[in-house]
Short mmCIF file of C-alpha atoms in Angstrom, two decimals:
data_model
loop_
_atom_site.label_atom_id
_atom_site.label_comp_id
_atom_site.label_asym_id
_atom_site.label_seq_id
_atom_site.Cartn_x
_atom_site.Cartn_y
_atom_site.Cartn_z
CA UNK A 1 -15.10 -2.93 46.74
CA UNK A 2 -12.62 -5.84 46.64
CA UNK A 3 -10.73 -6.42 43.50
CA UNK A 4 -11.39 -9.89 42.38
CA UNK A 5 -9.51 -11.42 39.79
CA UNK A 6 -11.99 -13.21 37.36
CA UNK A 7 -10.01 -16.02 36.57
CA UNK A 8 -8.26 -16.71 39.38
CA UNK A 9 -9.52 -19.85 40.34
CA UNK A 10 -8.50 -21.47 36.81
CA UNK A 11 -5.17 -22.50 36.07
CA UNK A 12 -3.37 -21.30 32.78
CA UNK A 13 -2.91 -23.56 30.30
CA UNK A 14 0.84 -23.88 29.06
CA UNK A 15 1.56 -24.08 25.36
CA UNK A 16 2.74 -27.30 25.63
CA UNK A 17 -0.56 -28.92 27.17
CA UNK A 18 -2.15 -27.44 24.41
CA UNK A 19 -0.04 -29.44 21.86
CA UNK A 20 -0.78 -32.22 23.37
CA UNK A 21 -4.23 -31.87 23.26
CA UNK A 22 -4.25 -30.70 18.71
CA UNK A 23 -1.94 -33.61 19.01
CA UNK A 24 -4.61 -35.96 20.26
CA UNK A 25 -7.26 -34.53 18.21
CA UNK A 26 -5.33 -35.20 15.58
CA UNK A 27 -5.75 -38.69 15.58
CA UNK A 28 -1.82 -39.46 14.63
CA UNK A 29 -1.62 -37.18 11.86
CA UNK A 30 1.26 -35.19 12.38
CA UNK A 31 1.09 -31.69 13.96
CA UNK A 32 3.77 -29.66 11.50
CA UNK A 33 2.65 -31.10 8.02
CA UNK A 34 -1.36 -30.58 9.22
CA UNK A 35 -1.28 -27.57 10.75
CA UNK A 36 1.84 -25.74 10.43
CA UNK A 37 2.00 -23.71 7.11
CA UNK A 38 4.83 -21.40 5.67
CA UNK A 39 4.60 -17.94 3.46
CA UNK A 40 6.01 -16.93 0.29
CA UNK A 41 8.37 -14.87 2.70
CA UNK A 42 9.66 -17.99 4.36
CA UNK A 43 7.44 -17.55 7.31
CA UNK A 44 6.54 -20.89 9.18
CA UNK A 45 2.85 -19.68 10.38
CA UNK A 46 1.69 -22.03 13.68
CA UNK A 47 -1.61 -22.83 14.52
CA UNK A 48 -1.63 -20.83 18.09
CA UNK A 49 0.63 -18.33 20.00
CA UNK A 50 1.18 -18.27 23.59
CA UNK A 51 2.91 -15.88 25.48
CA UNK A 52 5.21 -18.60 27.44
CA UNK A 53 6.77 -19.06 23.91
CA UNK A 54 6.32 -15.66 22.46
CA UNK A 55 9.07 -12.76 22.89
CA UNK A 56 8.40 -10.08 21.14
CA UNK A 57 11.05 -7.24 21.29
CA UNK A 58 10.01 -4.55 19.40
CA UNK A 59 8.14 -1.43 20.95
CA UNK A 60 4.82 -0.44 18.15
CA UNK A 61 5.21 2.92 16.47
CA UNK A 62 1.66 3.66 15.73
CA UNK A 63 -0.07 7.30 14.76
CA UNK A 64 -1.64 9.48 17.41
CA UNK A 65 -4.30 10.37 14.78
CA UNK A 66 -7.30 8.28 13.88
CA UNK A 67 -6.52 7.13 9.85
CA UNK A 68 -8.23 9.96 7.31
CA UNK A 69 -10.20 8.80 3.95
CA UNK A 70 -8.80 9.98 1.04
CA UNK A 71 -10.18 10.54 -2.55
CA UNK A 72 -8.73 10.35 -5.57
CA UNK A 73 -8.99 13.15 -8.13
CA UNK A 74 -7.33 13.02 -11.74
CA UNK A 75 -7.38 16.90 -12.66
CA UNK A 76 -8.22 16.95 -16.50
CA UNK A 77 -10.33 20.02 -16.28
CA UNK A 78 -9.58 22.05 -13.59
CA UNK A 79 -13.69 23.58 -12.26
CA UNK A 80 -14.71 20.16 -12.20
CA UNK A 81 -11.94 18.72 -10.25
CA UNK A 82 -12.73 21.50 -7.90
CA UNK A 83 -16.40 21.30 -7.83
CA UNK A 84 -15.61 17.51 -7.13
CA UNK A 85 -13.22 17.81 -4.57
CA UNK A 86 -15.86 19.97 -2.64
CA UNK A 87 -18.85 17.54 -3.34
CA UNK A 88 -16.87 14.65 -1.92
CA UNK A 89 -15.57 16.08 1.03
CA UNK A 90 -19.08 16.88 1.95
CA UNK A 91 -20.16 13.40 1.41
CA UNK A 92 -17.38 12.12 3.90
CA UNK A 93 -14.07 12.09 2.54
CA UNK A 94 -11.44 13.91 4.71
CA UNK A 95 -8.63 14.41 2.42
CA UNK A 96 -7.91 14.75 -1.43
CA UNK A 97 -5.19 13.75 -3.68
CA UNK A 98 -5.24 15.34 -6.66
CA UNK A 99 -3.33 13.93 -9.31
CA UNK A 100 -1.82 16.68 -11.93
CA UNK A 101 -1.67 16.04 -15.72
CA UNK A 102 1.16 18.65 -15.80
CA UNK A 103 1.99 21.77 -14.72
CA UNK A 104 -0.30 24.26 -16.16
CA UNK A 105 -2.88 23.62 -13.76
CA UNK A 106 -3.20 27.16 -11.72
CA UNK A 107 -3.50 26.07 -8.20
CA UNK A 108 -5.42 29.08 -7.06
CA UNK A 109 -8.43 28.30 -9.33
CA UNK A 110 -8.14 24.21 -8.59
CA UNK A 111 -8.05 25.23 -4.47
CA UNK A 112 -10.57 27.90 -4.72
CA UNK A 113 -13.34 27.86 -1.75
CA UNK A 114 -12.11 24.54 -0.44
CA UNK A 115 -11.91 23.81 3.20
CA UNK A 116 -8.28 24.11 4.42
CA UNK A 117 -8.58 23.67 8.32
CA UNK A 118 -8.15 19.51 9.13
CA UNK A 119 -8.46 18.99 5.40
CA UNK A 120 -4.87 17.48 4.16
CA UNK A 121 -4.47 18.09 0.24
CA UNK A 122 -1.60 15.87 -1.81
CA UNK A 123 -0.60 16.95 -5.16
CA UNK A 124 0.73 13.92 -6.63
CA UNK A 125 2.83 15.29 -9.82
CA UNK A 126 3.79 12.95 -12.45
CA UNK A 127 6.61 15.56 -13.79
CA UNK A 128 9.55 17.03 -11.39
CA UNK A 129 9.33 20.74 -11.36
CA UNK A 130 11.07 23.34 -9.32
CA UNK A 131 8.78 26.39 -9.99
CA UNK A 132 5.50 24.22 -9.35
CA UNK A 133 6.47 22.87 -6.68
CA UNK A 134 7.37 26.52 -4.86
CA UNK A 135 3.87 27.63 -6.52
CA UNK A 136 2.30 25.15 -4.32
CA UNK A 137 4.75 25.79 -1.61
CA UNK A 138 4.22 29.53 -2.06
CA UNK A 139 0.07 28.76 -1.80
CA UNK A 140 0.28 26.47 1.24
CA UNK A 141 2.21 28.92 3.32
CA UNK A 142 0.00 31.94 1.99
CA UNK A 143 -3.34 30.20 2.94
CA UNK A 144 -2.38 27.91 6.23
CA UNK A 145 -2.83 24.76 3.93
CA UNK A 146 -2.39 21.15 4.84
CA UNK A 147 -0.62 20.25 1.43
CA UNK A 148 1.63 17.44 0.50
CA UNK A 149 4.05 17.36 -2.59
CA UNK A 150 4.54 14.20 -3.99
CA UNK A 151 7.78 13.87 -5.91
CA UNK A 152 9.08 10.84 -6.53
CA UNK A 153 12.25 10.48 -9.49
CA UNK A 154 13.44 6.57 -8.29
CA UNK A 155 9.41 5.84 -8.45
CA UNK A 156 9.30 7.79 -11.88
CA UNK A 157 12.70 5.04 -12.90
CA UNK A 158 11.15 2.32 -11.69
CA UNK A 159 7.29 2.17 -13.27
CA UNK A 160 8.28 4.31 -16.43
CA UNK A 161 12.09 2.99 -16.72
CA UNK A 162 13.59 6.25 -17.01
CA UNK A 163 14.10 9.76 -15.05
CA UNK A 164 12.10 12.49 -15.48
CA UNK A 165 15.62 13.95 -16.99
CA UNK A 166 18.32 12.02 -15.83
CA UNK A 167 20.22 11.16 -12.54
CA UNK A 168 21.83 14.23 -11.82
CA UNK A 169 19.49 16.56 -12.78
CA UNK A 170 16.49 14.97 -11.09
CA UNK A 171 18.62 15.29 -7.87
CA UNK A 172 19.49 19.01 -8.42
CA UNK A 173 15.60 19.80 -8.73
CA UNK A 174 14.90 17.61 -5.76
CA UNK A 175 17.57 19.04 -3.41
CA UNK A 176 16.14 22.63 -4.81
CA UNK A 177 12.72 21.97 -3.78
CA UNK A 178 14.14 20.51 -0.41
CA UNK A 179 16.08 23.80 0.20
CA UNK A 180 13.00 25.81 -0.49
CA UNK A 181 9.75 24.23 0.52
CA UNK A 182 8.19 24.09 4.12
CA UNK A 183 5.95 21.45 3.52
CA UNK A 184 6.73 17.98 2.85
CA UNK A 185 7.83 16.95 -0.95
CA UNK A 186 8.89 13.51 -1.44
CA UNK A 187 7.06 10.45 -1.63
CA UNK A 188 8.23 6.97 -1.82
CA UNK A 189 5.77 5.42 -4.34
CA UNK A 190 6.22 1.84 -2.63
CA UNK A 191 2.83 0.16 -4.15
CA UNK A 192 4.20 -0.51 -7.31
CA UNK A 193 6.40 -3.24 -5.93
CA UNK A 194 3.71 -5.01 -4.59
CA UNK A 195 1.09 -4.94 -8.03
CA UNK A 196 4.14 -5.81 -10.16
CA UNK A 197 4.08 -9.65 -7.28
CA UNK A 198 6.86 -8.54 -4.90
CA UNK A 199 6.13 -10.77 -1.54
CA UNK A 200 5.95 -9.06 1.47
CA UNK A 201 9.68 -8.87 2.82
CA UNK A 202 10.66 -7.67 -1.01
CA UNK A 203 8.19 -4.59 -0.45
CA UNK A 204 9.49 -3.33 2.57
CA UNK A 205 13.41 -4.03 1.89
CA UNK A 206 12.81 -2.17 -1.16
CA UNK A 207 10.42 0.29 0.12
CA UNK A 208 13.59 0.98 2.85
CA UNK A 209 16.07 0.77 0.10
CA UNK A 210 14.30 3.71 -1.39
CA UNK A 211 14.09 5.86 1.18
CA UNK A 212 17.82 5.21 1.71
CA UNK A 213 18.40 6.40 -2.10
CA UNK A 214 16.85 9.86 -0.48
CA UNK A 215 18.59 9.87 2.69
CA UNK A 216 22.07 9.68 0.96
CA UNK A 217 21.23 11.89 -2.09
CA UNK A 218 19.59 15.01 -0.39
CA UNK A 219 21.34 17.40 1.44
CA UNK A 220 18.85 18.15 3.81
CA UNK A 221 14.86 16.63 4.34
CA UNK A 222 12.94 18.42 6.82
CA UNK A 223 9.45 17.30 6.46
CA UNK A 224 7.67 14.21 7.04
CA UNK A 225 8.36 11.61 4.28
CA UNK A 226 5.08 10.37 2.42
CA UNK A 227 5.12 6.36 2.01
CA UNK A 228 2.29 5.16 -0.58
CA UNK A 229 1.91 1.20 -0.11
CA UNK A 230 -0.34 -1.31 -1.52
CA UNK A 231 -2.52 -3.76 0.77
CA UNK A 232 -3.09 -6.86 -0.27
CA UNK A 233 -5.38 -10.00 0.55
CA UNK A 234 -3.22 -11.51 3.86
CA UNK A 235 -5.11 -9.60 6.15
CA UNK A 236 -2.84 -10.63 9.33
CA UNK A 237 0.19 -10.28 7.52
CA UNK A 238 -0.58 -6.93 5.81
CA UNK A 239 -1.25 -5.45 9.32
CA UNK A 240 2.16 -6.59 10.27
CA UNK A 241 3.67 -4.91 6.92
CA UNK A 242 2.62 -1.53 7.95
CA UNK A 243 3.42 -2.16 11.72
CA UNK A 244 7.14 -2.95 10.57
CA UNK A 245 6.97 -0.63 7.51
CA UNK A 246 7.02 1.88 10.56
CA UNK A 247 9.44 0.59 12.41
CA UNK A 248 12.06 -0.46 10.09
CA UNK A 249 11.55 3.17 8.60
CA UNK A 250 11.73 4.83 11.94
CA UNK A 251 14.98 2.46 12.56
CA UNK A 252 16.37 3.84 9.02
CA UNK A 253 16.00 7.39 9.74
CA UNK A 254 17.38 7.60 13.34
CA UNK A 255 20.66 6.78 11.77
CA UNK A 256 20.10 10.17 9.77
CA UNK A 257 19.18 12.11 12.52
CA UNK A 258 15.89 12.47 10.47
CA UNK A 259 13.23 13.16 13.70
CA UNK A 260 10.40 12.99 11.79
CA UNK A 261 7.44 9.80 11.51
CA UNK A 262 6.62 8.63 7.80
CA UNK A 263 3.39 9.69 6.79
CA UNK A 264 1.57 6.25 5.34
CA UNK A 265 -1.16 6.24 2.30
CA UNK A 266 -2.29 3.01 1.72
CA UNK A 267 -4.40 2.03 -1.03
CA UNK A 268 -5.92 -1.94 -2.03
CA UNK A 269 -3.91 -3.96 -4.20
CA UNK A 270 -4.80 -3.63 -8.06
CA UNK A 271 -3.26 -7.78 -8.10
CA UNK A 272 -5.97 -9.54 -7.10
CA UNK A 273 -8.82 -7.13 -8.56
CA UNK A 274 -10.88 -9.26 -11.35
CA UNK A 275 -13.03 -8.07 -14.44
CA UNK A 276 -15.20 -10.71 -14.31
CA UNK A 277 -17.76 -11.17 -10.76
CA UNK A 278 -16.54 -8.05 -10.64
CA UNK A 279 -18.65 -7.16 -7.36
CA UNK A 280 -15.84 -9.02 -5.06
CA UNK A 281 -13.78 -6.20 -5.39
CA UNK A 282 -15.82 -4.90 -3.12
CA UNK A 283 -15.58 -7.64 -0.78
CA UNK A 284 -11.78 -7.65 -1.24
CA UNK A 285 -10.93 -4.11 -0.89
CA UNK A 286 -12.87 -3.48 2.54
CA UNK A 287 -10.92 -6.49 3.97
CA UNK A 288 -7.52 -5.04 2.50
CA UNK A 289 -9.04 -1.77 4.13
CA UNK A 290 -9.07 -3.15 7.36
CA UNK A 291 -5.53 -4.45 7.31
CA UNK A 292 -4.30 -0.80 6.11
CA UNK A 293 -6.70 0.58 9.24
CA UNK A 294 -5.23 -2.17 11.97
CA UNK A 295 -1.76 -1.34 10.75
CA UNK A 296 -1.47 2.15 11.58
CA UNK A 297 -1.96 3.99 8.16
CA UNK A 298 -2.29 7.33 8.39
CA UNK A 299 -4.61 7.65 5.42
CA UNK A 300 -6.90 5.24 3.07
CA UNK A 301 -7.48 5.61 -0.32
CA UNK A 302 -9.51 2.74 -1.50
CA UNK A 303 -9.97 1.14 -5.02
CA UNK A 304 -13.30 1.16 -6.76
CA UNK A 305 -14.67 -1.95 -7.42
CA UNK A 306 -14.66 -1.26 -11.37
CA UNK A 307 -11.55 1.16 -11.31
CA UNK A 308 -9.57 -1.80 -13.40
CA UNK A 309 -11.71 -1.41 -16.56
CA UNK A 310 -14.37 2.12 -15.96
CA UNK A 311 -13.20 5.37 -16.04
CA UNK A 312 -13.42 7.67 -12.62
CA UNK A 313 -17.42 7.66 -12.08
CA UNK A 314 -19.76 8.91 -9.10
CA UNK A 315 -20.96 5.49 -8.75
CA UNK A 316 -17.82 4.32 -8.30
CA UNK A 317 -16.11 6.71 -6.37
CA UNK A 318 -18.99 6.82 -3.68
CA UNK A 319 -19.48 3.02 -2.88
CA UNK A 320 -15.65 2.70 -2.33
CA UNK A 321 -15.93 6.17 -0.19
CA UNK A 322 -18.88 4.37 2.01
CA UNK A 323 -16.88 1.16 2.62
CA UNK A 324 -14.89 3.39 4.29
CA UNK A 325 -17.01 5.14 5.87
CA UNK A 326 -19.13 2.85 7.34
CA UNK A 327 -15.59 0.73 8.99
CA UNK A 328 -15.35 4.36 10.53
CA UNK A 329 -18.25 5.75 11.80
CA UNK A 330 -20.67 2.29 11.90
CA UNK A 331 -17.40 -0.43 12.56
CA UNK A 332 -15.71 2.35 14.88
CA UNK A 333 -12.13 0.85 13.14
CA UNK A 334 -11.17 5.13 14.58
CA UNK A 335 -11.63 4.37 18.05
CA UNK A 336 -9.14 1.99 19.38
CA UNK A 337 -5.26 3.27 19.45
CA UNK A 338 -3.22 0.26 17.96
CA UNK A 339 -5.89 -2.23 18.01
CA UNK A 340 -3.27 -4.95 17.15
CA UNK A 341 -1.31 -4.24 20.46
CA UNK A 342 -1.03 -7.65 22.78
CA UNK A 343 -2.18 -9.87 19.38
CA UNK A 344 0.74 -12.29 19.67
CA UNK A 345 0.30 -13.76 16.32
CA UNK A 346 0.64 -10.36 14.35
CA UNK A 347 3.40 -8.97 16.92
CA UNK A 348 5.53 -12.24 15.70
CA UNK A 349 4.77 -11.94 12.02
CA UNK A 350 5.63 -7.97 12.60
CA UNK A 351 8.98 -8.97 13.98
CA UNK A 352 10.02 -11.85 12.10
CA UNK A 353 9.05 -9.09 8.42
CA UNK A 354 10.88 -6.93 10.08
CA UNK A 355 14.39 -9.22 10.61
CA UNK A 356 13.72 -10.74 6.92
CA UNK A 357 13.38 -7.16 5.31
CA UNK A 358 16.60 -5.60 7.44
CA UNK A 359 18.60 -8.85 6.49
CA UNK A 360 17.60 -8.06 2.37
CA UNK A 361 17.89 -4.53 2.60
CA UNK A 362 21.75 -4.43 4.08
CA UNK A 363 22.36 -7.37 1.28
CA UNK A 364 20.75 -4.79 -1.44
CA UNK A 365 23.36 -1.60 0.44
CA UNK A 366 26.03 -3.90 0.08
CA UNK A 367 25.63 -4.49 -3.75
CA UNK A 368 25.29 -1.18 -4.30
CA UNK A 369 21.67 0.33 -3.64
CA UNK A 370 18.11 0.19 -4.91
CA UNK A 371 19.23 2.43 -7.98
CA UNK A 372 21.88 0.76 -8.91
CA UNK A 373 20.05 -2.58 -8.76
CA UNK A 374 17.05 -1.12 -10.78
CA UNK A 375 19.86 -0.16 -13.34
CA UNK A 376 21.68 -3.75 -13.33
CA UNK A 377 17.79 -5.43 -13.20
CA UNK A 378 18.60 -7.09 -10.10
CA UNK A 379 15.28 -5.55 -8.32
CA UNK A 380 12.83 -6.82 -11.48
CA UNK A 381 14.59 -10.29 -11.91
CA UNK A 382 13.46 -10.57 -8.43
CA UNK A 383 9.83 -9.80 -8.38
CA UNK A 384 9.32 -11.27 -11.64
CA UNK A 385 10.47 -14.78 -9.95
CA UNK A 386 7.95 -13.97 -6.72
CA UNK A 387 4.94 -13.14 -8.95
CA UNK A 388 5.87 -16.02 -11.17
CA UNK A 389 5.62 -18.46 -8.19
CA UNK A 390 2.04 -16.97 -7.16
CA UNK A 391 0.89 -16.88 -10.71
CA UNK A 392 1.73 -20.49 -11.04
CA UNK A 393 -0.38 -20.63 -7.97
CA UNK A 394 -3.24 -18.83 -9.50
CA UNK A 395 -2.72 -21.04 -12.56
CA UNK A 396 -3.09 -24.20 -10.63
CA UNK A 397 -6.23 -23.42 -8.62
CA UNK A 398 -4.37 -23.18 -5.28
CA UNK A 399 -4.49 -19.93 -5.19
CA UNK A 400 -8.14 -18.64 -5.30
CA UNK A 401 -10.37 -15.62 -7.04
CA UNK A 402 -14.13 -16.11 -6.68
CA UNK A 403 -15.82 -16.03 -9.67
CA UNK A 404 -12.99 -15.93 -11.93
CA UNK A 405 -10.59 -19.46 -10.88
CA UNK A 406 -13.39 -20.75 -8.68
CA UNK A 407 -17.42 -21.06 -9.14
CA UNK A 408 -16.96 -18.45 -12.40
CA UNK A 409 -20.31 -17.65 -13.91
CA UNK A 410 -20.35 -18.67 -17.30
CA UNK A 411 -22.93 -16.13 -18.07
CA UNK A 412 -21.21 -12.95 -17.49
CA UNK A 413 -20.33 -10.88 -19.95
CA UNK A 414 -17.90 -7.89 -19.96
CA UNK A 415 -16.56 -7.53 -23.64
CA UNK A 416 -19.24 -4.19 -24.22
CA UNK A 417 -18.53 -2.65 -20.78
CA UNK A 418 -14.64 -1.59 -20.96
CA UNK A 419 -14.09 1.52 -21.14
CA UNK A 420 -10.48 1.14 -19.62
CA UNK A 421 -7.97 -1.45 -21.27
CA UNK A 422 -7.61 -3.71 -18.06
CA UNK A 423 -4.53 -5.45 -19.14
CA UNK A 424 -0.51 -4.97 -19.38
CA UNK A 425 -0.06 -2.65 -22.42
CA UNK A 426 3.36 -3.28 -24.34
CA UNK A 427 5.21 -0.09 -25.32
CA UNK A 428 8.10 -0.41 -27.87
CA UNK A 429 10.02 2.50 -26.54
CA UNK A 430 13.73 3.11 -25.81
CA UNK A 431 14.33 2.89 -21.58
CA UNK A 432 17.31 3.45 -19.36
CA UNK A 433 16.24 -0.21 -17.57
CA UNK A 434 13.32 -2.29 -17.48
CA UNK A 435 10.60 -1.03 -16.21
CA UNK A 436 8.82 -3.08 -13.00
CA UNK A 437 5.15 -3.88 -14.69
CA UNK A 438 2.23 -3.93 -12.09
CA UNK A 439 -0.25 -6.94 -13.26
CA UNK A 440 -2.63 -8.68 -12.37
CA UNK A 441 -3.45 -12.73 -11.49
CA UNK A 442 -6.46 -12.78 -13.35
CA UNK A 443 -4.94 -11.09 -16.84
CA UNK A 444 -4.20 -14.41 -18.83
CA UNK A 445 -7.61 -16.63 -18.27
CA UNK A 446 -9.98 -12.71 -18.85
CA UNK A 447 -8.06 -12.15 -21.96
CA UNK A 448 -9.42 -15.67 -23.05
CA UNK A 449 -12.81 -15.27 -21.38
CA UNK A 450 -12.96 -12.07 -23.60
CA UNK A 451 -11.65 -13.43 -26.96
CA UNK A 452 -14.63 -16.31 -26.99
CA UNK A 453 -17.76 -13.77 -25.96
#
């Protein structure tokens, strides 16, 4: 059978007889202020990409797994967490992060009769302990288990603006675990960068700053590093975050001799989550979930549309577990290995994040290193300027949230139905630096909604 070429008998179109032609069609308006648009990150996005113009020299670094759905658990009471954990991984989710109130919990009793084979556990701990962590060290070697540690002490600084003790002594626990445990125990809690209004090039400079910190301070990291990231509403440009995320990580680490892939968790954005038309979320996070998907995460959690003001409910929990589910087994988002491979547009945005984010992150090593930039409030000075410039866009209308800064419903009503706070608290309480606040657009004009229901 011969092998015809299907378009062989058209000629290709070069990029620059397709100017011409949006150039006539544009009736003599001009082609760059019309149609030619740049990003918060500096990014001059063009209305087509053509491969005669486009050279792309990066090689993708994408999972050999198909992404897993993760759900959250907060362990208060230790049965129910467990009976939970069990119900939903029935129902369809494929991993479990539970999230420890301290370190009483007996991990025996919160484990007991759950799956272990292809079931990955994460234990994110919100304290930095030695014997805990070798108890769960200790029950993942015993049983075979799939179990990720999530410590995180420059995470701890940044959100709660102190160590768990101090500098040093965080360090000595954290090179103790590392000389002890055989599965992985550190986590780079990178999502709080982008909820506080970091732009995109900030989050991964930082998020590589970070892992630096680690690199330098521990003696020895022989497991796969856990990266927890935020997606949020750019859907091309959040595929190419976690496409360079990857590769500026895998860049990092070679100079380390550090062999090992970053292990990605991405979760939707809490920024652009609203209280009011609160159904959106819905609409926002599968989008956000799609980006995280294309990317290459290894893992989704996803946001509930009500997790911003209701406590953890089944309701909840299982609509954001079927958006998933459905982009996996009905949208088949598992079956393609990097989907986004040949896409001109998002290779360029991956490579031109990439440059931007090296370029900050060697300015931030040469001024001394995400800590000590944390400490001097370098790092906050400079998110608080990127959020300010998108909250003024917010403000303005140019920036858009159905039903709360565009076609609101003046009906709604959500003063009776909070059962969560959904706004920045303000704690008077002594801090080694400045904590970096996660908040949302919406805050200012729901707080004033609120105050005249």
């Amino acid at each position: 059978m011969a092998n015809n070429n299907l378009f062989s008998d058209f000629e290709a179109v070069s990029s620059k007889q397709w100017k011409q032609q949006i150039q006539y069609e544009l009736k003599g308006a001009d082609y760059n202020e019309t149609l030619v648009w740049e990003s918060p990150e500096g990014i001059k996005v063009k209305p087509f990409y053509h491969n005669d113009e486009t050279e792309v020299n990066l090689d993708a670094i994408v999972p050999t797994k198909p992404f897993a759905i993760v759900q959250n658990i907060f362990v208060h009471d230790v049965k129910k967490s467990n009976a939970r954990a069990l119900e939903t991984l029935q129902r369809g989710a494929e991993s479990i992060r539970f999230t420890l109130e301290n370190d009483a919990v007996s991990i025996e009793e919160l484990m007991q009769n759950l799956p272990l084979e292809n079931v990955n556990y994460y234990f994110n701990l919100p304290f930095l302990s030695v014997e805990f962590s070798n108890k769960i060290n200790e029950f993942a070697s015993k049983n075979k288990a799939n179990i990720f540690i999530q410590n995180d002490p420059i995470g701890q600084l940044a959100k709660d603006g102190n160590w768990f003790e101090n500098l040093k002594k965080d360090f000595e626990n954290l090179n103790t675990i590392a000389s002890k445990t055989t599965v992985p125990f550190l986590t780079i809690s990178s999502g709080i960068y982008q909820n506080a209004g970091a732009n995109i090039v900030q989050q991964l400079a930082y998020t590589l700053a970070h892992a630096n910190e680690y690199f330098n301070r521990i003696t020895a990291i022989n497991q796969p590093i856990t990266i927890e990231v935020a997606v949020g509403t750019n859907y091309f440009f959040e595929i190419a975050k976690l496409r360079a995320l990857r590769l500026l990580f895998n860049t990092l680490a070679s100079e380390y001799n550090y062999n090992f892939d970053c292990h990605i968790i991405a979760t939707p954005t809490k920024r652009n989550k609203t209280l009011y038309d609160y159904n959106v979320n819905m609409l926002r996070t599968t989008t956000e979930c799609m980006s995280a998907i294309l990317g290459g995460a290894d893992a989704v959690a996803n946001l509930a549309y009500d997790a911003i003001y209701h406590k953890d409910n089944e309701f909840g929990d299982r609509i954001s577990r079927n958006q998933l589910l459905v982009l996996k087994h009905e949208s088949y988002f598992d079956k393609v290995n990097n989907p986004a491979d040949g896409a001109y547009y998002i290779e360029t945005l991956t490579e031109q994040l990439a440059e931007k984010a090296l370029e900050l992150f060697k300015d931030i090593e040469k001024n001394g290193g995400l800590i000590s930039q944390l400490i001097d409030g370098t790092i906050q000075r400079k998110i608080n300027e990127s959020a300010q410039k998108e909250q003024e866009l917010f403000d303005s209308g140019k920036e858009v949230l159905l039903g709360t800064n565009k076609y609101p419903n003046k009906n709604d009503q959500m003063k009776n139905d909070l059962e969560l706070y959904p706004f920045v608290k303000q704690n008077a309480r002594k801090t080694l630096i400045t904590p970096i606040i996660e908040k949302r657009l919406a805050e200012k004009l729901e707080q004033e909604r609120l105050a005249s229901e």
